[in-house]
Amino acid sequence: KVDRRRGRERKAPRANEAKPADDNAQQEKSAASERSAGGRSRSGGRSQDRRPPREERSGDPVDPALVGEAAVSFMEGLTSAFGFEATVELQRDDTDLEVTVNGAELGLMVGHGGRTLVAIQDLVRVAAQRRLGDHDTHLRVDIAKYRERRRASLEAFAKQIAERVKESGRPVAVDPMSSADRKVLHDVLAEIDGVSSRSEGEDPDRRVLVSPE
């Protein structure tokens, strides 16, 4: 009997020792749950106190004139920040907006291959279209008539490529270029008999392939 009691006495402490661990686990889970719930409650309280209800957008179109004014104002500030003396004008045809910047020594704002100009155009779109919530206008920026000169150069280039393809009877792939430049090539080549064009590849290596028909 003594041995059995001792056996039972030996087992009892082991059973009892497991309980505090379980109790502690339960307490820790309970505390963690309370902390988590409290944190959410406090966070939610801060959210309700500091964040006003989000207003629903009416969806009304933005006046293109306001978008144009914002674009011109941004470009005037940017040219001044660059230290250039330039005139900034807006040409508008319904929802088509073009901001032109003219002056001396504006090459820095154009950059190699027009890369800086493209970046500036993106900034203008953010400052004018996105800030005002406009989704209807088409906004372009031209500096020192770069786009005008670039288009003339691309048109002549497209005609040369077309003649080459027709004479050789073999397709020609041009160097990678921007989507705007590719569009100029496609527009010109579409008017020339005996050749067709398509874009292939992925940006920034996307290029125009000119093939004989």
PDB file of C-alpha atoms in Angstrom:
ATOM      1  CA  LYS A   1       0.000   0.000   0.000  1.00  0.00           C
ATOM      2  CA  VAL A   2       2.760   2.350   0.931  1.00  0.00           C
ATOM      3  CA  ASP A   3       4.422   1.669  -2.388  1.00  0.00           C
ATOM      4  CA  ARG A   4       1.210   2.304  -4.268  1.00  0.00           C
ATOM      5  CA  ARG A   5       0.629   5.544  -2.377  1.00  0.00           C
ATOM      6  CA  ARG A   6       4.163   6.564  -3.048  1.00  0.00           C
ATOM      7  CA  GLY A   7       3.597   5.704  -6.661  1.00  0.00           C
ATOM      8  CA  ARG A   8       0.511   7.799  -6.652  1.00  0.00           C
ATOM      9  CA  GLU A   9       2.337  10.518  -4.799  1.00  0.00           C
ATOM     10  CA  ARG A  10       5.064  10.472  -7.382  1.00  0.00           C
ATOM     11  CA  LYS A  11       2.575  10.723 -10.228  1.00  0.00           C
ATOM     12  CA  ALA A  12       0.560  13.517  -8.631  1.00  0.00           C
ATOM     13  CA  PRO A  13       3.318  16.103  -8.731  1.00  0.00           C
ATOM     14  CA  ARG A  14       3.928  15.353 -12.409  1.00  0.00           C
ATOM     15  CA  ALA A  15       0.249  15.883 -13.158  1.00  0.00           C
ATOM     16  CA  ASN A  16       0.223  19.026 -11.080  1.00  0.00           C
ATOM     17  CA  GLU A  17       3.363  20.355 -12.697  1.00  0.00           C
ATOM     18  CA  ALA A  18       1.713  20.213 -16.114  1.00  0.00           C
ATOM     19  CA  LYS A  19      -1.211  22.339 -14.994  1.00  0.00           C
ATOM     20  CA  PRO A  20       0.657  25.566 -14.256  1.00  0.00           C
ATOM     21  CA  ALA A  21       2.192  25.369 -17.680  1.00  0.00           C
ATOM     22  CA  ASP A  22      -1.296  24.995 -19.157  1.00  0.00           C
ATOM     23  CA  ASP A  23      -2.573  27.797 -16.925  1.00  0.00           C
ATOM     24  CA  ASN A  24       0.315  29.991 -17.946  1.00  0.00           C
ATOM     25  CA  ALA A  25      -0.339  29.241 -21.594  1.00  0.00           C
ATOM     26  CA  GLN A  26      -3.986  30.075 -21.141  1.00  0.00           C
ATOM     27  CA  GLN A  27      -3.093  33.265 -19.286  1.00  0.00           C
ATOM     28  CA  GLU A  28      -0.600  34.248 -21.957  1.00  0.00           C
ATOM     29  CA  LYS A  29      -3.119  33.568 -24.725  1.00  0.00           C
ATOM     30  CA  SER A  30      -5.756  35.523 -22.812  1.00  0.00           C
ATOM     31  CA  ALA A  31      -3.369  38.438 -22.239  1.00  0.00           C
ATOM     32  CA  ALA A  32      -2.268  38.389 -25.866  1.00  0.00           C
ATOM     33  CA  SER A  33      -5.893  38.354 -26.970  1.00  0.00           C
ATOM     34  CA  GLU A  34      -6.686  41.280 -24.687  1.00  0.00           C
ATOM     35  CA  ARG A  35      -3.657  43.203 -25.925  1.00  0.00           C
ATOM     36  CA  SER A  36      -4.586  42.486 -29.509  1.00  0.00           C
ATOM     37  CA  ALA A  37      -8.196  43.472 -28.945  1.00  0.00           C
ATOM     38  CA  GLY A  38      -7.108  46.561 -27.017  1.00  0.00           C
ATOM     39  CA  GLY A  39      -4.679  47.528 -29.737  1.00  0.00           C
ATOM     40  CA  ARG A  40      -7.361  47.221 -32.376  1.00  0.00           C
ATOM     41  CA  SER A  41      -9.764  49.190 -30.280  1.00  0.00           C
ATOM     42  CA  ARG A  42      -7.249  51.950 -29.652  1.00  0.00           C
ATOM     43  CA  SER A  43      -6.172  51.967 -33.274  1.00  0.00           C
ATOM     44  CA  GLY A  44      -9.760  52.041 -34.370  1.00  0.00           C
ATOM     45  CA  GLY A  45     -10.380  54.902 -31.968  1.00  0.00           C
ATOM     46  CA  ARG A  46      -7.546  56.905 -33.432  1.00  0.00           C
ATOM     47  CA  SER A  47      -8.782  56.156 -36.928  1.00  0.00           C
ATOM     48  CA  GLN A  48     -12.278  57.371 -36.100  1.00  0.00           C
ATOM     49  CA  ASP A  49     -10.997  60.472 -34.302  1.00  0.00           C
ATOM     50  CA  ARG A  50      -8.465  61.620 -36.889  1.00  0.00           C
ATOM     51  CA  ARG A  51      -9.730  60.428 -40.276  1.00  0.00           C
ATOM     52  CA  PRO A  52     -12.846  62.106 -41.615  1.00  0.00           C
ATOM     53  CA  PRO A  53     -15.258  60.044 -43.698  1.00  0.00           C
ATOM     54  CA  ARG A  54     -14.104  59.703 -47.314  1.00  0.00           C
ATOM     55  CA  GLU A  55     -16.127  61.866 -49.654  1.00  0.00           C
ATOM     56  CA  GLU A  56     -17.607  60.235 -52.691  1.00  0.00           C
ATOM     57  CA  ARG A  57     -16.365  61.732 -55.950  1.00  0.00           C
ATOM     58  CA  SER A  58     -19.042  63.284 -58.057  1.00  0.00           C
ATOM     59  CA  GLY A  59     -17.432  62.084 -61.261  1.00  0.00           C
ATOM     60  CA  ASP A  60     -18.058  65.435 -62.951  1.00  0.00           C
ATOM     61  CA  PRO A  61     -15.583  66.147 -65.770  1.00  0.00           C
ATOM     62  CA  VAL A  62     -12.843  68.675 -65.085  1.00  0.00           C
ATOM     63  CA  ASP A  63     -12.776  71.802 -67.235  1.00  0.00           C
ATOM     64  CA  PRO A  64      -9.882  71.351 -69.714  1.00  0.00           C
ATOM     65  CA  ALA A  65      -9.090  75.048 -69.306  1.00  0.00           C
ATOM     66  CA  LEU A  66      -8.276  74.466 -65.623  1.00  0.00           C
ATOM     67  CA  VAL A  67      -6.015  71.545 -66.522  1.00  0.00           C
ATOM     68  CA  GLY A  68      -4.225  73.710 -69.076  1.00  0.00           C
ATOM     69  CA  GLU A  69      -3.767  76.550 -66.584  1.00  0.00           C
ATOM     70  CA  ALA A  70      -2.310  74.156 -64.005  1.00  0.00           C
ATOM     71  CA  ALA A  71       0.075  72.709 -66.591  1.00  0.00           C
ATOM     72  CA  VAL A  72       1.280  76.135 -67.709  1.00  0.00           C
ATOM     73  CA  SER A  73       1.747  77.288 -64.120  1.00  0.00           C
ATOM     74  CA  PHE A  74       3.812  74.190 -63.309  1.00  0.00           C
ATOM     75  CA  MET A  75       6.018  74.600 -66.380  1.00  0.00           C
ATOM     76  CA  GLU A  76       6.610  78.280 -65.623  1.00  0.00           C
ATOM     77  CA  GLY A  77       7.794  77.362 -62.150  1.00  0.00           C
ATOM     78  CA  LEU A  78       9.970  74.550 -63.496  1.00  0.00           C
ATOM     79  CA  THR A  79      11.727  76.666 -66.132  1.00  0.00           C
ATOM     80  CA  SER A  80      12.349  79.303 -63.482  1.00  0.00           C
ATOM     81  CA  ALA A  81      13.826  76.654 -61.178  1.00  0.00           C
ATOM     82  CA  PHE A  82      16.143  75.579 -63.997  1.00  0.00           C
ATOM     83  CA  GLY A  83      17.232  79.221 -64.313  1.00  0.00           C
ATOM     84  CA  PHE A  84      15.989  79.605 -67.886  1.00  0.00           C
ATOM     85  CA  GLU A  85      14.153  82.510 -69.446  1.00  0.00           C
ATOM     86  CA  ALA A  86      11.392  81.014 -71.534  1.00  0.00           C
ATOM     87  CA  THR A  87       7.835  81.576 -72.625  1.00  0.00           C
ATOM     88  CA  VAL A  88       5.216  78.958 -71.819  1.00  0.00           C
ATOM     89  CA  GLU A  89       2.080  78.788 -73.935  1.00  0.00           C
ATOM     90  CA  LEU A  90      -0.964  76.551 -74.133  1.00  0.00           C
ATOM     91  CA  GLN A  91      -2.505  75.325 -77.363  1.00  0.00           C
ATOM     92  CA  ARG A  92      -5.925  73.779 -76.862  1.00  0.00           C
ATOM     93  CA  ASP A  93      -8.214  71.883 -79.206  1.00  0.00           C
ATOM     94  CA  ASP A  94     -11.167  70.733 -77.122  1.00  0.00           C
ATOM     95  CA  THR A  95      -9.609  68.084 -74.816  1.00  0.00           C
ATOM     96  CA  ASP A  96      -6.252  68.021 -76.624  1.00  0.00           C
ATOM     97  CA  LEU A  97      -3.770  70.198 -74.718  1.00  0.00           C
ATOM     98  CA  GLU A  98      -0.216  71.000 -75.722  1.00  0.00           C
ATOM     99  CA  VAL A  99       2.082  73.085 -73.543  1.00  0.00           C
ATOM    100  CA  THR A 100       4.942  74.588 -75.523  1.00  0.00           C
ATOM    101  CA  VAL A 101       8.102  76.037 -74.008  1.00  0.00           C
ATOM    102  CA  ASN A 102      10.320  78.246 -76.139  1.00  0.00           C
ATOM    103  CA  GLY A 103      13.534  80.052 -75.329  1.00  0.00           C
ATOM    104  CA  ALA A 104      17.291  79.893 -75.675  1.00  0.00           C
ATOM    105  CA  GLU A 105      19.519  77.090 -74.373  1.00  0.00           C
ATOM    106  CA  LEU A 106      16.736  74.699 -73.388  1.00  0.00           C
ATOM    107  CA  GLY A 107      18.632  71.572 -74.366  1.00  0.00           C
ATOM    108  CA  LEU A 108      19.062  70.547 -70.733  1.00  0.00           C
ATOM    109  CA  MET A 109      15.286  70.269 -70.386  1.00  0.00           C
ATOM    110  CA  VAL A 110      15.090  68.084 -73.496  1.00  0.00           C
ATOM    111  CA  GLY A 111      17.915  65.677 -72.707  1.00  0.00           C
ATOM    112  CA  HIS A 112      19.492  62.994 -74.868  1.00  0.00           C
ATOM    113  CA  GLY A 113      16.880  61.533 -77.178  1.00  0.00           C
ATOM    114  CA  GLY A 114      14.185  63.603 -75.464  1.00  0.00           C
ATOM    115  CA  ARG A 115      14.374  61.534 -72.268  1.00  0.00           C
ATOM    116  CA  THR A 116      14.297  64.535 -69.930  1.00  0.00           C
ATOM    117  CA  LEU A 117      11.385  65.984 -71.890  1.00  0.00           C
ATOM    118  CA  VAL A 118       9.421  62.761 -71.424  1.00  0.00           C
ATOM    119  CA  ALA A 119      10.118  62.833 -67.665  1.00  0.00           C
ATOM    120  CA  ILE A 120       9.025  66.478 -67.468  1.00  0.00           C
ATOM    121  CA  GLN A 121       5.839  65.670 -69.350  1.00  0.00           C
ATOM    122  CA  ASP A 122       5.057  62.959 -66.774  1.00  0.00           C
ATOM    123  CA  LEU A 123       5.535  65.488 -63.968  1.00  0.00           C
ATOM    124  CA  VAL A 124       3.235  67.993 -65.672  1.00  0.00           C
ATOM    125  CA  ARG A 125       0.548  65.351 -66.040  1.00  0.00           C
ATOM    126  CA  VAL A 126       0.767  64.567 -62.330  1.00  0.00           C
ATOM    127  CA  ALA A 127       0.665  68.258 -61.377  1.00  0.00           C
ATOM    128  CA  ALA A 128      -2.276  69.054 -63.648  1.00  0.00           C
ATOM    129  CA  GLN A 129      -4.353  66.033 -64.613  1.00  0.00           C
ATOM    130  CA  ARG A 130      -3.920  63.759 -61.609  1.00  0.00           C
ATOM    131  CA  ARG A 131      -4.079  66.519 -59.013  1.00  0.00           C
ATOM    132  CA  LEU A 132      -7.338  67.820 -60.444  1.00  0.00           C
ATOM    133  CA  GLY A 133      -8.757  64.340 -60.995  1.00  0.00           C
ATOM    134  CA  ASP A 134      -8.928  64.768 -64.763  1.00  0.00           C
ATOM    135  CA  HIS A 135      -9.285  61.672 -66.954  1.00  0.00           C
ATOM    136  CA  ASP A 136     -10.490  63.180 -70.224  1.00  0.00           C
ATOM    137  CA  THR A 137      -7.778  65.473 -71.586  1.00  0.00           C
ATOM    138  CA  HIS A 138      -4.749  64.498 -73.660  1.00  0.00           C
ATOM    139  CA  LEU A 139      -1.796  66.557 -72.438  1.00  0.00           C
ATOM    140  CA  ARG A 140       1.542  66.885 -74.204  1.00  0.00           C
ATOM    141  CA  VAL A 141       4.595  69.033 -73.568  1.00  0.00           C
ATOM    142  CA  ASP A 142       7.018  70.272 -76.218  1.00  0.00           C
ATOM    143  CA  ILE A 143      10.222  72.135 -75.436  1.00  0.00           C
ATOM    144  CA  ALA A 144      12.208  74.157 -77.992  1.00  0.00           C
ATOM    145  CA  LYS A 145      10.077  72.546 -80.749  1.00  0.00           C
ATOM    146  CA  TYR A 146      11.861  69.240 -80.149  1.00  0.00           C
ATOM    147  CA  ARG A 147       8.819  67.108 -80.920  1.00  0.00           C
ATOM    148  CA  GLU A 148       8.194  68.998 -84.141  1.00  0.00           C
ATOM    149  CA  ARG A 149      11.776  68.502 -85.299  1.00  0.00           C
ATOM    150  CA  ARG A 150      11.795  64.909 -84.099  1.00  0.00           C
ATOM    151  CA  ARG A 151       8.641  64.090 -86.036  1.00  0.00           C
ATOM    152  CA  ALA A 152      10.070  65.532 -89.253  1.00  0.00           C
ATOM    153  CA  SER A 153      13.226  63.471 -88.766  1.00  0.00           C
ATOM    154  CA  LEU A 154      11.257  60.283 -88.081  1.00  0.00           C
ATOM    155  CA  GLU A 155       9.041  60.794 -91.125  1.00  0.00           C
ATOM    156  CA  ALA A 156      12.099  61.059 -93.381  1.00  0.00           C
ATOM    157  CA  PHE A 157      13.650  58.024 -91.680  1.00  0.00           C
ATOM    158  CA  ALA A 158      10.483  55.944 -92.175  1.00  0.00           C
ATOM    159  CA  LYS A 159      10.441  56.723 -95.885  1.00  0.00           C
ATOM    160  CA  GLN A 160      14.082  55.669 -96.224  1.00  0.00           C
ATOM    161  CA  ILE A 161      13.414  52.377 -94.450  1.00  0.00           C
ATOM    162  CA  ALA A 162      10.400  51.726 -96.663  1.00  0.00           C
ATOM    163  CA  GLU A 163      12.470  52.173 -99.806  1.00  0.00           C
ATOM    164  CA  ARG A 164      15.140  49.865 -98.436  1.00  0.00           C
ATOM    165  CA  VAL A 165      12.617  47.141 -97.677  1.00  0.00           C
ATOM    166  CA  LYS A 166      10.981  47.379-101.081  1.00  0.00           C
ATOM    167  CA  GLU A 167      14.329  47.233-102.888  1.00  0.00           C
ATOM    168  CA  SER A 168      15.730  44.309-100.905  1.00  0.00           C
ATOM    169  CA  GLY A 169      12.508  42.439-100.326  1.00  0.00           C
ATOM    170  CA  ARG A 170      13.657  41.754 -96.756  1.00  0.00           C
ATOM    171  CA  PRO A 171      12.269  42.998 -93.458  1.00  0.00           C
ATOM    172  CA  VAL A 172      14.194  45.606 -91.490  1.00  0.00           C
ATOM    173  CA  ALA A 173      14.085  46.081 -87.713  1.00  0.00           C
ATOM    174  CA  VAL A 174      14.836  49.586 -86.503  1.00  0.00           C
ATOM    175  CA  ASP A 175      16.524  50.448 -83.219  1.00  0.00           C
ATOM    176  CA  PRO A 176      14.358  50.470 -80.059  1.00  0.00           C
ATOM    177  CA  MET A 177      12.431  53.690 -79.541  1.00  0.00           C
ATOM    178  CA  SER A 178       9.662  55.190 -77.445  1.00  0.00           C
ATOM    179  CA  SER A 179       6.001  54.478 -78.070  1.00  0.00           C
ATOM    180  CA  ALA A 180       5.494  58.033 -79.366  1.00  0.00           C
ATOM    181  CA  ASP A 181       8.289  57.616 -81.924  1.00  0.00           C
ATOM    182  CA  ARG A 182       7.008  54.182 -82.940  1.00  0.00           C
ATOM    183  CA  LYS A 183       3.587  55.669 -83.567  1.00  0.00           C
ATOM    184  CA  VAL A 184       5.076  58.228 -85.947  1.00  0.00           C
ATOM    185  CA  LEU A 185       6.764  55.447 -87.917  1.00  0.00           C
ATOM    186  CA  HIS A 186       3.590  53.365 -88.065  1.00  0.00           C
ATOM    187  CA  ASP A 187       1.546  56.370 -89.232  1.00  0.00           C
ATOM    188  CA  VAL A 188       3.983  57.173 -92.052  1.00  0.00           C
ATOM    189  CA  LEU A 189       4.498  53.563 -93.159  1.00  0.00           C
ATOM    190  CA  ALA A 190       0.748  52.951 -93.250  1.00  0.00           C
ATOM    191  CA  GLU A 191       0.557  55.467 -96.106  1.00  0.00           C
ATOM    192  CA  ILE A 192       3.280  53.774 -98.172  1.00  0.00           C
ATOM    193  CA  ASP A 193       2.316  50.961-100.540  1.00  0.00           C
ATOM    194  CA  GLY A 194       4.319  47.740-100.563  1.00  0.00           C
ATOM    195  CA  VAL A 195       5.338  47.681 -96.888  1.00  0.00           C
ATOM    196  CA  SER A 196       3.759  46.931 -93.523  1.00  0.00           C
ATOM    197  CA  SER A 197       4.937  47.543 -89.977  1.00  0.00           C
ATOM    198  CA  ARG A 198       4.430  46.136 -86.528  1.00  0.00           C
ATOM    199  CA  SER A 199       6.011  46.551 -83.113  1.00  0.00           C
ATOM    200  CA  GLU A 200       7.763  43.638 -81.422  1.00  0.00           C
ATOM    201  CA  GLY A 201       9.652  43.042 -78.181  1.00  0.00           C
ATOM    202  CA  GLU A 202       9.186  44.490 -74.723  1.00  0.00           C
ATOM    203  CA  ASP A 203      10.016  47.970 -73.460  1.00  0.00           C
ATOM    204  CA  PRO A 204      12.590  49.404 -73.310  1.00  0.00           C
ATOM    205  CA  ASP A 205      13.745  47.235 -76.228  1.00  0.00           C
ATOM    206  CA  ARG A 206      10.488  47.364 -78.193  1.00  0.00           C
ATOM    207  CA  ARG A 207      11.108  48.211 -81.847  1.00  0.00           C
ATOM    208  CA  VAL A 208       9.370  48.555 -85.207  1.00  0.00           C
ATOM    209  CA  LEU A 209       9.728  45.806 -87.781  1.00  0.00           C
ATOM    210  CA  VAL A 210       9.120  46.881 -91.388  1.00  0.00           C
ATOM    211  CA  SER A 211       8.292  44.036 -93.804  1.00  0.00           C
ATOM    212  CA  PRO A 212       7.562  43.822 -97.539  1.00  0.00           C
ATOM    213  CA  GLU A 213       4.005  43.012 -98.558  1.00  0.00           C
TER     214      GLU A 213
END
